């Protein structure tokens, strides 16, 4: 009963915070008498969003950014898993490669994005790579932490039963590392949206980042806000999808452990 009562309360609280934010936004615009090109009202932004959604402009740009972000996230996830697992298992490999991986994080993506566009063109590839690069390191860290979080006693116990390396990996390491792994995926999926947008800022002919850059150049602040709101909604949708997958996988794992 207590869990059932708390969930509607959380939704109502979130709705209340959002409503208070909109009211405060309206008050700021009204009291400050800001012109539309400085700070538009929420109602104006909503009206423009409906117009752009109806004529298909918003969906076209959102679809491009979503493809870039999801593609980059999946590539980053695959590479982080392939690199992170050997590093977690071998302290020697970590000592050799970790300094280079850490040093690579000092390069701002805004500085790297022009090179990606120069090397791979203005198409989808450069933005997908930008999304993959920005999501790679957090995913890598979580893979390493998750694999190393497996208790040595559990490994020893499985080996005492003559378990193969594959059995240790599939039946011990993967289930034990899964919560940390999926936690990193929640962070990585939102970062991939940022990476795609940064790539679009540098060079693109479609995407929400392109729409933001175009609106900024035309002083069309209303459309710029529409693009920002759409980006936030996209990031929340992706985050919620990964969180739902996390709950599904972990609940199934708990059921299997109790069976």
XYZ file of N, CA and C in Angstrom:
777
model
N 0.830 -1.200 0.000
C 0.000 0.000 0.000
C 0.864 1.250 0.000
N 1.910 1.200 0.770
C 2.754 2.379 0.892
C 3.440 2.700 -0.426
N 3.881 1.650 -1.178
C 4.521 1.870 -2.466
C 3.521 2.411 -3.477
N 2.275 1.873 -3.450
C 1.258 2.331 -4.383
C 0.879 3.778 -4.144
N 0.889 4.206 -2.880
C 0.528 5.581 -2.559
C 1.651 6.538 -2.883
N 2.881 6.082 -2.814
C 4.010 6.980 -3.025
C 4.200 7.316 -4.493
N 3.852 6.392 -5.394
C 4.089 6.640 -6.814
C 3.230 7.785 -7.343
N 1.895 7.812 -7.092
C 1.119 8.976 -7.532
C 1.616 10.276 -6.905
N 2.063 10.198 -5.661
C 2.571 11.407 -5.005
C 3.805 11.935 -5.723
N 4.679 11.031 -6.145
C 5.879 11.452 -6.875
C 5.514 12.120 -8.191
N 4.529 11.539 -8.898
C 4.094 12.132 -10.163
C 3.470 13.507 -9.936
N 2.646 13.611 -8.895
C 2.022 14.898 -8.587
C 3.067 15.931 -8.188
N 4.077 15.494 -7.440
C 5.142 16.409 -7.036
C 5.916 16.903 -8.252
N 6.233 15.983 -9.164
C 6.945 16.378 -10.385
C 6.105 17.340 -11.218
N 4.800 17.061 -11.324
C 3.904 17.949 -12.065
C 3.817 19.315 -11.398
N 3.801 19.321 -10.057
C 3.758 20.586 -9.331
C 5.002 21.423 -9.552
N 6.157 20.777 -9.543
C 7.417 21.493 -9.790
C 7.433 22.071 -11.202
N 6.972 21.281 -12.174
C 6.939 21.752 -13.567
C 5.980 22.934 -13.716
N 4.816 22.851 -13.067
C 3.851 23.950 -13.125
C 4.412 25.212 -12.487
N 5.090 25.047 -11.347
C 5.704 26.200 -10.682
C 6.778 26.835 -11.562
N 7.524 25.990 -12.274
C 8.551 26.509 -13.181
C 7.930 27.339 -14.298
N 6.825 26.849 -14.887
C 6.157 27.593 -15.957
C 5.594 28.914 -15.445
N 5.019 28.891 -14.242
C 4.485 30.124 -13.655
C 5.604 31.129 -13.416
N 6.729 30.646 -12.868
C 7.869 31.533 -12.623
C 8.412 32.098 -13.934
N 8.463 31.265 -14.955
C 8.925 31.708 -16.286
C 8.035 32.836 -16.815
N 6.712 32.639 -16.705
C 5.774 33.668 -17.151
C 5.934 34.960 -16.364
N 6.133 34.829 -15.066
C 6.301 36.011 -14.217
C 7.564 36.780 -14.581
N 8.641 36.048 -14.823
C 9.903 36.704 -15.192
C 9.742 37.496 -16.481
N 9.078 36.886 -17.468
C 8.868 37.577 -18.746
C 7.965 38.788 -18.559
N 6.899 38.613 -17.742
C 5.962 39.713 -17.537
C 6.563 40.866 -16.761
N 7.248 40.560 -15.678
C 7.841 41.614 -14.846
C 8.986 42.300 -15.583
N 9.808 41.519 -16.239
C 10.949 42.096 -16.953
C 10.599 42.712 -18.290
N 9.384 42.417 -18.793
C 8.928 42.929 -20.091
C 9.954 42.651 -21.197
N 10.424 41.403 -21.185
C 11.426 41.022 -22.179
C 10.772 40.834 -23.544
N 11.410 41.301 -24.598
C 10.882 41.041 -25.945
C 11.016 39.563 -26.287
N 10.261 39.148 -27.275
C 10.199 37.730 -27.633
C 11.549 37.172 -28.057
N 12.377 37.995 -28.703
C 13.660 37.478 -29.182
C 14.687 37.335 -28.053
N 14.357 37.870 -26.858
C 15.219 37.680 -25.684
C 14.730 36.493 -24.862
N 13.463 36.521 -24.463
C 12.894 35.437 -23.660
C 11.406 35.323 -23.962
N 11.006 34.356 -24.765
C 9.584 34.189 -25.094
C 8.818 33.541 -23.946
N 7.517 33.715 -23.963
C 6.665 33.069 -22.962
C 6.507 31.575 -23.282
N 6.214 30.764 -22.256
C 6.004 29.332 -22.507
C 4.898 29.057 -23.519
N 3.826 29.849 -23.461
C 2.734 29.654 -24.409
C 3.159 29.892 -25.847
N 4.029 30.878 -26.046
C 4.537 31.155 -27.394
C 5.391 29.997 -27.897
N 6.223 29.464 -27.012
C 7.068 28.320 -27.379
C 6.202 27.113 -27.716
N 5.179 26.878 -26.913
C 4.289 25.746 -27.161
C 3.561 25.890 -28.499
N 3.114 27.103 -28.788
C 2.447 27.336 -30.064
C 3.360 27.074 -31.251
N 4.620 27.531 -31.176
C 5.564 27.284 -32.257
C 5.882 25.788 -32.369
N 5.976 25.120 -31.221
C 6.241 23.675 -31.240
C 5.141 22.935 -31.996
N 3.882 23.316 -31.753
C 2.771 22.669 -32.449
C 2.836 22.922 -33.950
N 3.203 24.147 -34.331
C 3.310 24.480 -35.756
C 4.397 23.640 -36.424
N 5.584 23.586 -35.795
C 6.704 22.845 -36.379
C 6.452 21.339 -36.370
N 5.722 20.865 -35.358
C 5.392 19.437 -35.317
C 4.351 19.091 -36.374
N 3.405 19.993 -36.594
C 2.343 19.742 -37.571
C 2.870 19.711 -38.995
N 3.779 20.632 -39.323
C 4.294 20.649 -40.699
C 5.449 19.670 -40.926
N 5.854 18.965 -39.868
C 6.866 17.917 -40.002
C 8.298 18.370 -39.822
N 8.514 19.681 -39.697
C 9.886 20.187 -39.562
C 10.559 19.652 -38.306
N 9.842 19.713 -37.195
C 10.425 19.287 -35.918
C 10.757 17.800 -35.937
N 9.852 16.980 -36.486
C 10.083 15.536 -36.499
C 11.263 15.172 -37.389
N 11.422 15.890 -38.488
C 12.541 15.601 -39.390
C 13.873 15.842 -38.693
N 13.992 16.972 -38.009
C 15.241 17.278 -37.313
C 15.445 16.349 -36.110
N 14.361 16.068 -35.378
C 14.474 15.192 -34.205
C 14.866 13.778 -34.611
N 14.343 13.306 -35.735
C 14.665 11.956 -36.208
C 16.152 11.824 -36.526
N 16.722 12.849 -37.148
C 18.153 12.817 -37.476
C 18.990 12.756 -36.205
N 18.682 13.626 -35.239
C 19.448 13.643 -33.987
C 19.287 12.339 -33.216
N 18.082 11.782 -33.210
C 17.849 10.519 -32.504
C 18.665 9.388 -33.122
N 18.712 9.325 -34.450
C 19.517 8.296 -35.107
C 20.994 8.442 -34.757
N 21.485 9.675 -34.786
C 22.899 9.917 -34.474
C 23.213 9.537 -33.031
N 22.332 9.952 -32.107
C 22.570 9.685 -30.688
C 22.510 8.191 -30.381
N 21.499 7.509 -30.892
C 21.367 6.074 -30.629
C 22.494 5.280 -31.275
N 22.838 5.645 -32.507
C 23.951 4.961 -33.169
C 25.255 5.154 -32.426
N 25.518 6.389 -31.999
C 26.739 6.665 -31.245
C 26.764 5.960 -29.905
N 25.609 5.916 -29.236
C 25.538 5.233 -27.944
C 25.835 3.748 -28.087
N 25.251 3.108 -29.087
C 25.473 1.671 -29.278
C 26.928 1.374 -29.626
N 27.530 2.228 -30.451
C 28.951 2.041 -30.777
C 29.814 2.258 -29.541
N 29.527 3.324 -28.793
C 30.280 3.584 -27.564
C 30.132 2.464 -26.557
N 28.921 1.919 -26.451
C 28.669 0.816 -25.521
C 29.446 -0.429 -25.927
N 29.452 -0.724 -27.218
C 30.167 -1.906 -27.708
C 31.673 -1.780 -27.480
N 32.235 -0.624 -27.810
C 33.671 -0.432 -27.628
C 34.041 -0.383 -26.147
N 33.206 0.244 -25.328
C 33.488 0.305 -23.892
C 33.493 -1.088 -23.279
N 32.584 -1.941 -23.731
C 32.537 -3.315 -23.231
C 33.753 -4.106 -23.697
N 34.086 -3.951 -24.982
C 35.218 -4.700 -25.542
C 36.544 -4.268 -24.940
N 36.682 -2.993 -24.619
C 37.934 -2.487 -24.037
C 37.935 -2.633 -22.521
N 36.798 -2.375 -21.897
C 36.734 -2.361 -20.438
C 36.922 -3.714 -19.792
N 36.390 -4.771 -20.417
C 36.504 -6.095 -19.801
C 37.953 -6.553 -19.685
N 38.768 -6.478 -20.743
C 40.186 -6.858 -20.589
C 40.930 -5.975 -19.588
N 40.613 -4.677 -19.561
C 41.281 -3.792 -18.597
C 40.912 -4.165 -17.165
N 39.653 -4.553 -16.964
C 39.225 -4.952 -15.621
C 39.880 -6.251 -15.176
N 40.156 -7.141 -16.122
C 40.735 -8.439 -15.788
C 42.252 -8.403 -15.673
N 42.885 -7.409 -16.294
C 44.348 -7.371 -16.326
C 44.869 -6.041 -15.789
N 45.420 -6.011 -14.577
C 46.026 -4.780 -14.060
C 47.155 -4.259 -14.947
N 47.869 -5.173 -15.610
C 48.953 -4.748 -16.496
C 48.409 -3.929 -17.667
N 47.352 -4.427 -18.304
C 46.746 -3.689 -19.410
C 46.223 -2.333 -18.950
N 45.656 -2.304 -17.764
C 45.143 -1.027 -17.253
C 46.275 -0.025 -17.043
N 47.395 -0.487 -16.476
C 48.526 0.421 -16.254
C 49.086 0.951 -17.573
N 49.032 0.137 -18.609
C 49.585 0.553 -19.903
C 48.658 1.532 -20.616
N 47.358 1.224 -20.650
C 46.440 1.987 -21.499
C 45.627 3.049 -20.761
N 45.438 2.900 -19.454
C 44.597 3.851 -18.724
C 45.087 5.291 -18.826
N 46.404 5.573 -18.724
C 46.835 6.976 -18.849
C 46.435 7.612 -20.172
N 46.498 6.845 -21.260
C 46.132 7.391 -22.568
C 44.623 7.625 -22.662
N 43.856 6.708 -22.090
C 42.407 6.865 -22.109
C 41.976 8.068 -21.284
N 42.606 8.243 -20.122
C 42.283 9.394 -19.273
C 42.706 10.692 -19.950
N 43.904 10.695 -20.541
C 44.395 11.903 -21.213
C 43.501 12.296 -22.378
N 42.919 11.311 -23.046
C 42.048 11.620 -24.187
C 40.808 12.395 -23.767
N 40.431 12.282 -22.482
C 39.252 12.987 -22.006
C 39.492 14.479 -21.813
N 40.746 14.907 -21.887
C 41.047 16.338 -21.758
C 40.794 17.097 -23.057
N 40.548 16.374 -24.151
C 40.279 17.015 -25.436
C 38.790 17.351 -25.510
N 38.423 18.628 -25.569
C 37.000 18.982 -25.651
C 36.384 18.481 -26.954
N 35.161 18.011 -26.858
C 34.491 17.508 -28.053
C 34.285 18.612 -29.084
N 34.105 19.855 -28.612
C 33.914 20.962 -29.556
C 35.175 21.202 -30.383
N 36.339 20.799 -29.846
C 37.583 20.918 -30.611
C 37.782 19.730 -31.539
N 37.251 18.581 -31.144
C 37.403 17.368 -31.943
C 36.365 17.273 -33.063
N 35.195 17.845 -32.829
C 34.103 17.736 -33.806
C 34.462 18.275 -35.189
N 35.159 19.430 -35.304
C 35.536 19.882 -36.656
C 36.424 18.887 -37.396
N 37.302 18.199 -36.657
C 38.142 17.186 -37.297
C 37.306 16.012 -37.793
N 36.314 15.618 -37.007
C 35.445 14.515 -37.425
C 34.685 14.876 -38.699
N 34.213 16.122 -38.758
C 33.514 16.571 -39.967
C 34.473 16.619 -41.148
N 35.706 17.072 -40.894
C 36.708 17.140 -41.961
C 37.051 15.748 -42.487
N 37.177 14.781 -41.576
C 37.576 13.427 -41.960
C 36.427 12.610 -42.549
N 35.227 12.773 -41.974
C 34.116 11.886 -42.342
C 32.959 12.603 -43.033
N 33.085 13.904 -43.237
C 32.068 14.625 -43.991
C 30.930 15.141 -43.127
N 29.980 15.793 -43.801
C 28.859 16.432 -43.117
C 27.695 15.477 -42.865
N 27.837 14.242 -43.234
C 26.746 13.285 -43.095
C 26.597 12.738 -41.689
N 25.921 11.602 -41.620
C 25.575 10.982 -40.338
C 26.800 10.483 -39.583
N 27.818 10.023 -40.292
C 28.949 9.332 -39.661
C 29.672 10.198 -38.644
N 29.969 11.440 -38.980
C 30.732 12.302 -38.073
C 29.963 12.574 -36.783
N 28.648 12.691 -36.868
C 27.842 12.944 -35.661
C 27.713 11.687 -34.809
N 27.579 10.540 -35.464
C 27.528 9.273 -34.728
C 28.828 9.057 -33.963
N 29.953 9.349 -34.600
C 31.248 9.198 -33.932
C 31.392 10.178 -32.780
N 30.897 11.406 -32.943
C 30.942 12.376 -31.847
C 30.135 11.872 -30.657
N 28.958 11.307 -30.926
C 28.134 10.746 -29.854
C 28.812 9.545 -29.204
N 29.475 8.717 -30.010
C 30.174 7.545 -29.469
C 31.344 7.957 -28.586
N 32.079 8.969 -29.013
C 33.266 9.403 -28.261
C 32.883 9.959 -26.898
N 31.835 10.787 -26.849
C 31.483 11.425 -25.579
C 30.863 10.429 -24.595
N 30.238 9.371 -25.108
C 29.616 8.388 -24.211
C 30.561 7.251 -23.837
N 31.678 7.122 -24.546
C 32.565 5.970 -24.370
C 33.165 5.899 -22.967
N 33.757 6.987 -22.482
C 34.533 6.913 -21.242
C 33.672 6.596 -20.013
N 32.520 7.268 -19.804
C 31.685 6.870 -18.655
C 31.253 5.412 -18.723
N 30.945 4.931 -19.922
C 30.578 3.521 -20.071
C 31.757 2.615 -19.745
N 32.947 3.007 -20.198
C 34.157 2.224 -19.932
C 34.409 2.100 -18.433
N 34.317 3.211 -17.723
C 34.560 3.202 -16.275
C 33.576 2.276 -15.573
N 32.316 2.318 -15.973
C 31.325 1.470 -15.321
C 31.527 -0.007 -15.635
N 31.997 -0.313 -16.834
C 32.318 -1.709 -17.154
C 33.432 -2.209 -16.239
N 34.482 -1.417 -16.093
C 35.614 -1.816 -15.250
C 35.184 -1.973 -13.800
N 34.443 -0.993 -13.289
C 33.994 -1.047 -11.892
C 33.066 -2.240 -11.677
N 32.165 -2.481 -12.625
C 31.229 -3.586 -12.478
C 31.910 -4.939 -12.457
N 32.847 -5.164 -13.372
C 33.545 -6.456 -13.428
C 34.421 -6.644 -12.198
N 35.078 -5.578 -11.766
C 35.949 -5.695 -10.589
C 35.170 -5.788 -9.283
N 33.881 -5.489 -9.338
C 33.073 -5.588 -8.130
C 32.675 -7.006 -7.776
N 32.975 -7.944 -8.657
C 32.666 -9.353 -8.375
C 33.578 -9.849 -7.258
N 32.987 -10.452 -6.254
C 33.763 -10.933 -5.111
C 34.711 -12.053 -5.531
N 35.987 -11.979 -5.150
C 36.937 -13.056 -5.490
C 36.505 -14.411 -4.950
N 35.816 -14.394 -3.792
C 35.359 -15.659 -3.219
C 34.363 -16.367 -4.142
N 33.540 -15.568 -4.831
C 32.565 -16.165 -5.751
C 33.267 -16.816 -6.934
N 34.319 -16.163 -7.433
C 35.090 -16.762 -8.528
C 35.748 -18.067 -8.070
N 36.338 -18.019 -6.876
C 37.007 -19.217 -6.358
C 36.018 -20.363 -6.179
N 34.814 -20.025 -5.730
C 33.802 -21.056 -5.533
C 33.422 -21.713 -6.858
N 33.236 -20.904 -7.892
C 32.876 -21.470 -9.196
C 34.012 -22.310 -9.765
N 35.240 -21.850 -9.582
C 36.375 -22.630 -10.083
C 36.515 -23.953 -9.338
N 36.128 -23.951 -8.063
C 36.208 -25.196 -7.301
C 35.232 -26.244 -7.828
N 34.184 -25.764 -8.522
C 33.235 -26.681 -9.163
C 33.586 -26.918 -10.627
N 34.829 -26.598 -10.996
C 35.347 -26.816 -12.352
C 34.575 -26.028 -13.408
N 34.148 -24.818 -13.040
C 33.439 -23.969 -14.003
C 34.418 -23.450 -15.052
N 33.981 -23.416 -16.287
C 34.822 -22.895 -17.367
C 34.869 -21.370 -17.302
N 35.760 -20.784 -18.095
C 35.842 -19.318 -18.150
C 34.529 -18.715 -18.640
N 33.910 -19.389 -19.605
C 32.634 -18.892 -20.103
C 31.560 -18.937 -19.019
N 31.544 -20.004 -18.207
C 30.579 -20.093 -17.116
C 30.793 -18.974 -16.107
N 32.049 -18.699 -15.782
C 32.352 -17.610 -14.841
C 31.884 -16.278 -15.411
N 32.128 -16.087 -16.702
C 31.736 -14.830 -17.348
C 30.216 -14.686 -17.409
N 29.538 -15.725 -17.922
C 28.102 -15.620 -18.191
C 27.251 -15.739 -16.934
N 27.678 -16.571 -15.983
C 26.836 -16.846 -14.823
C 27.225 -16.057 -13.579
N 28.411 -15.454 -13.580
C 28.843 -14.699 -12.407
C 29.133 -13.240 -12.741
N 30.057 -13.020 -13.659
C 30.518 -11.653 -13.909
C 29.443 -10.776 -14.549
N 28.750 -11.306 -15.545
C 27.708 -10.507 -16.202
C 26.577 -10.156 -15.239
N 25.989 -11.118 -14.512
C 24.927 -10.740 -13.576
C 25.404 -9.796 -12.474
N 26.628 -10.001 -11.970
C 27.123 -9.151 -10.889
C 27.409 -7.734 -11.365
N 27.902 -7.605 -12.596
C 28.255 -6.282 -13.121
C 27.074 -5.556 -13.742
N 25.965 -6.248 -13.947
C 24.840 -5.674 -14.682
C 24.291 -4.380 -14.075
N 24.082 -4.279 -12.746
C 23.552 -3.019 -12.207
C 24.455 -1.820 -12.488
N 25.762 -1.989 -12.297
C 26.696 -0.893 -12.564
C 26.753 -0.599 -14.056
N 26.742 -1.636 -14.859
C 26.794 -1.506 -16.321
C 25.605 -0.699 -16.837
N 24.416 -1.033 -16.359
C 23.217 -0.331 -16.806
C 23.149 1.082 -16.237
N 23.710 1.281 -15.047
C 23.802 2.638 -14.517
C 24.652 3.528 -15.403
N 25.748 2.976 -15.901
C 26.577 3.721 -16.849
C 25.863 3.968 -18.158
N 25.016 3.018 -18.571
C 24.265 3.189 -19.817
C 23.287 4.346 -19.708
N 22.713 4.556 -18.528
C 21.800 5.690 -18.350
C 22.516 7.015 -18.545
N 23.741 7.098 -18.043
C 24.537 8.314 -18.240
C 24.963 8.438 -19.699
N 25.418 7.331 -20.275
C 25.927 7.354 -21.643
C 24.884 7.742 -22.673
N 23.638 7.309 -22.490
C 22.600 7.600 -23.481
C 22.274 9.083 -23.517
N 22.320 9.757 -22.369
C 22.070 11.202 -22.364
C 23.264 11.972 -22.921
N 24.466 11.501 -22.629
C 25.654 12.154 -23.184
C 25.708 12.014 -24.701
N 25.206 10.910 -25.219
C 25.241 10.716 -26.671
C 24.389 11.756 -27.393
N 23.314 12.201 -26.756
C 22.499 13.273 -27.343
C 23.321 14.552 -27.440
N 24.080 14.859 -26.381
C 24.946 16.039 -26.400
C 25.981 15.923 -27.510
N 26.591 14.751 -27.639
C 27.598 14.555 -28.675
C 27.048 14.763 -30.072
N 25.842 14.252 -30.320
C 25.225 14.425 -31.638
C 24.964 15.895 -31.932
N 24.498 16.627 -30.933
C 24.193 18.049 -31.127
C 25.465 18.854 -31.367
N 26.523 18.545 -30.624
C 27.796 19.247 -30.838
C 28.288 19.020 -32.262
N 28.177 17.796 -32.743
C 28.565 17.512 -34.119
C 27.732 18.286 -35.124
N 26.443 18.445 -34.837
C 25.562 19.198 -35.735
C 25.877 20.685 -35.725
N 26.336 21.198 -34.586
C 26.735 22.606 -34.529
C 27.837 22.903 -35.543
N 28.762 21.961 -35.681
C 29.947 22.190 -36.515
C 29.605 22.133 -37.995
N 28.840 21.140 -38.392
C 28.507 21.014 -39.801
C 27.402 20.010 -40.027
N 26.242 20.483 -40.457
C 25.112 19.596 -40.726
C 24.079 20.364 -41.540
N 23.177 19.631 -42.144
C 22.067 20.269 -42.837
C 20.724 19.811 -42.270
N 20.768 19.094 -41.147
C 19.561 18.638 -40.469
C 19.931 18.242 -39.048
N 18.917 18.142 -38.184
C 19.149 17.786 -36.790
C 18.779 18.938 -35.870
N 18.538 18.616 -34.616
C 18.151 19.647 -33.660
C 19.289 20.625 -33.389
N 20.532 20.147 -33.417
C 21.669 21.051 -33.278
C 21.742 22.032 -34.435
N 21.476 21.544 -35.632
C 21.426 22.420 -36.811
C 20.300 23.435 -36.666
N 19.139 22.986 -36.173
C 18.002 23.888 -35.984
C 18.327 24.973 -34.960
N 19.040 24.606 -33.896
C 19.452 25.591 -32.890
C 20.398 26.613 -33.498
N 21.400 26.130 -34.234
C 22.368 27.043 -34.853
C 21.687 27.968 -35.859
N 20.767 27.422 -36.634
C 20.045 28.232 -37.620
C 19.176 29.281 -36.927
N 18.475 28.882 -35.873
C 17.612 29.812 -35.140
C 18.427 30.904 -34.463
N 19.579 30.536 -33.945
C 20.454 31.524 -33.306
C 20.909 32.567 -34.318
N 21.264 32.131 -35.509
C 21.705 33.066 -36.540
C 20.608 34.001 -36.998
N 19.350 33.544 -36.944
C 18.210 34.356 -37.369
C 17.559 35.095 -36.207
N 18.127 34.985 -34.997
C 17.547 35.571 -33.786
C 16.113 35.082 -33.562
N 15.864 33.839 -33.963
C 14.553 33.217 -33.770
C 14.584 32.432 -32.458
N 14.466 33.168 -31.361
C 14.606 32.551 -30.040
C 13.495 31.554 -29.749
N 12.315 31.794 -30.293
C 11.193 30.882 -30.035
C 11.494 29.489 -30.593
N 11.941 29.431 -31.842
C 12.297 28.134 -32.433
C 13.478 27.506 -31.710
N 14.416 28.335 -31.261
C 15.554 27.818 -30.495
C 15.070 27.126 -29.222
N 14.106 27.746 -28.530
C 13.552 27.134 -27.323
C 12.816 25.843 -27.659
N 12.126 25.817 -28.787
C 11.439 24.588 -29.207
C 12.439 23.449 -29.378
N 13.573 23.752 -30.014
C 14.607 22.729 -30.208
C 15.179 22.268 -28.874
N 15.391 23.204 -27.949
C 15.918 22.840 -26.631
C 14.940 21.956 -25.865
N 13.663 22.321 -25.901
C 12.644 21.513 -25.221
C 12.581 20.113 -25.826
N 12.674 20.028 -27.145
C 12.645 18.723 -27.815
C 13.858 17.884 -27.433
N 15.017 18.522 -27.330
C 16.226 17.804 -26.902
C 16.071 17.248 -25.492
N 15.528 18.060 -24.591
C 15.325 17.591 -23.221
C 14.344 16.426 -23.180
N 13.271 16.526 -23.969
C 12.302 15.431 -24.017
C 12.931 14.159 -24.578
N 13.774 14.314 -25.597
C 14.455 13.156 -26.188
C 15.381 12.494 -25.173
N 16.164 13.300 -24.455
C 17.079 12.754 -23.454
C 16.310 12.039 -22.348
N 15.192 12.620 -21.914
C 14.370 11.978 -20.886
C 13.781 10.665 -21.394
N 13.359 10.653 -22.649
C 12.797 9.428 -23.230
C 13.844 8.324 -23.296
N 15.034 8.654 -23.762
C 16.113 7.662 -23.837
C 16.495 7.167 -22.442
N 16.616 8.109 -21.507
C 16.974 7.746 -20.131
C 15.907 6.824 -19.538
N 14.643 7.174 -19.755
C 13.556 6.345 -19.235
C 13.543 4.959 -19.846
N 13.884 4.856 -21.139
C 13.919 3.550 -21.798
C 15.008 2.663 -21.197
N 16.186 3.242 -20.945
C 17.275 2.466 -20.339
C 16.925 2.097 -18.900
N 16.306 3.036 -18.163
C 15.904 2.747 -16.783
C 14.858 1.634 -16.744
N 13.925 1.646 -17.706
C 12.922 0.572 -17.783
C 13.592 -0.767 -18.080
N 14.539 -0.766 -19.015
C 15.270 -1.995 -19.334
C 16.047 -2.489 -18.116
N 16.620 -1.556 -17.370
C 17.362 -1.925 -16.163
C 16.448 -2.602 -15.152
N 15.280 -2.017 -14.910
C 14.336 -2.616 -13.960
C 13.889 -3.995 -14.433
N 13.661 -4.122 -15.739
C 13.210 -5.404 -16.286
C 14.268 -6.484 -16.105
N 15.501 -6.182 -16.473
C 16.573 -7.177 -16.387
C 16.889 -7.541 -14.942
N 16.932 -6.531 -14.074
C 17.277 -6.808 -12.680
C 16.159 -7.540 -11.957
N 14.904 -7.240 -12.303
C 13.799 -7.972 -11.677
C 13.787 -9.428 -12.133
N 14.094 -9.661 -13.412
C 14.193 -11.042 -13.902
C 15.328 -11.789 -13.217
N 16.431 -11.073 -12.979
C 17.565 -11.719 -12.310
C 17.210 -12.096 -10.877
N 16.460 -11.212 -10.205
C 16.051 -11.528 -8.833
C 15.111 -12.731 -8.803
N 14.207 -12.796 -9.791
C 13.291 -13.938 -9.851
C 14.046 -15.240 -10.079
N 15.068 -15.186 -10.953
C 15.865 -16.388 -11.223
C 16.652 -16.822 -9.991
N 17.143 -15.841 -9.216
C 17.919 -16.186 -8.025
C 17.045 -16.781 -6.932
N 15.747 -16.387 -6.926
C 14.833 -16.922 -5.918
C 14.244 -18.268 -6.324
N 14.297 -18.553 -7.645
C 13.707 -19.815 -8.137
C 14.521 -21.019 -7.703
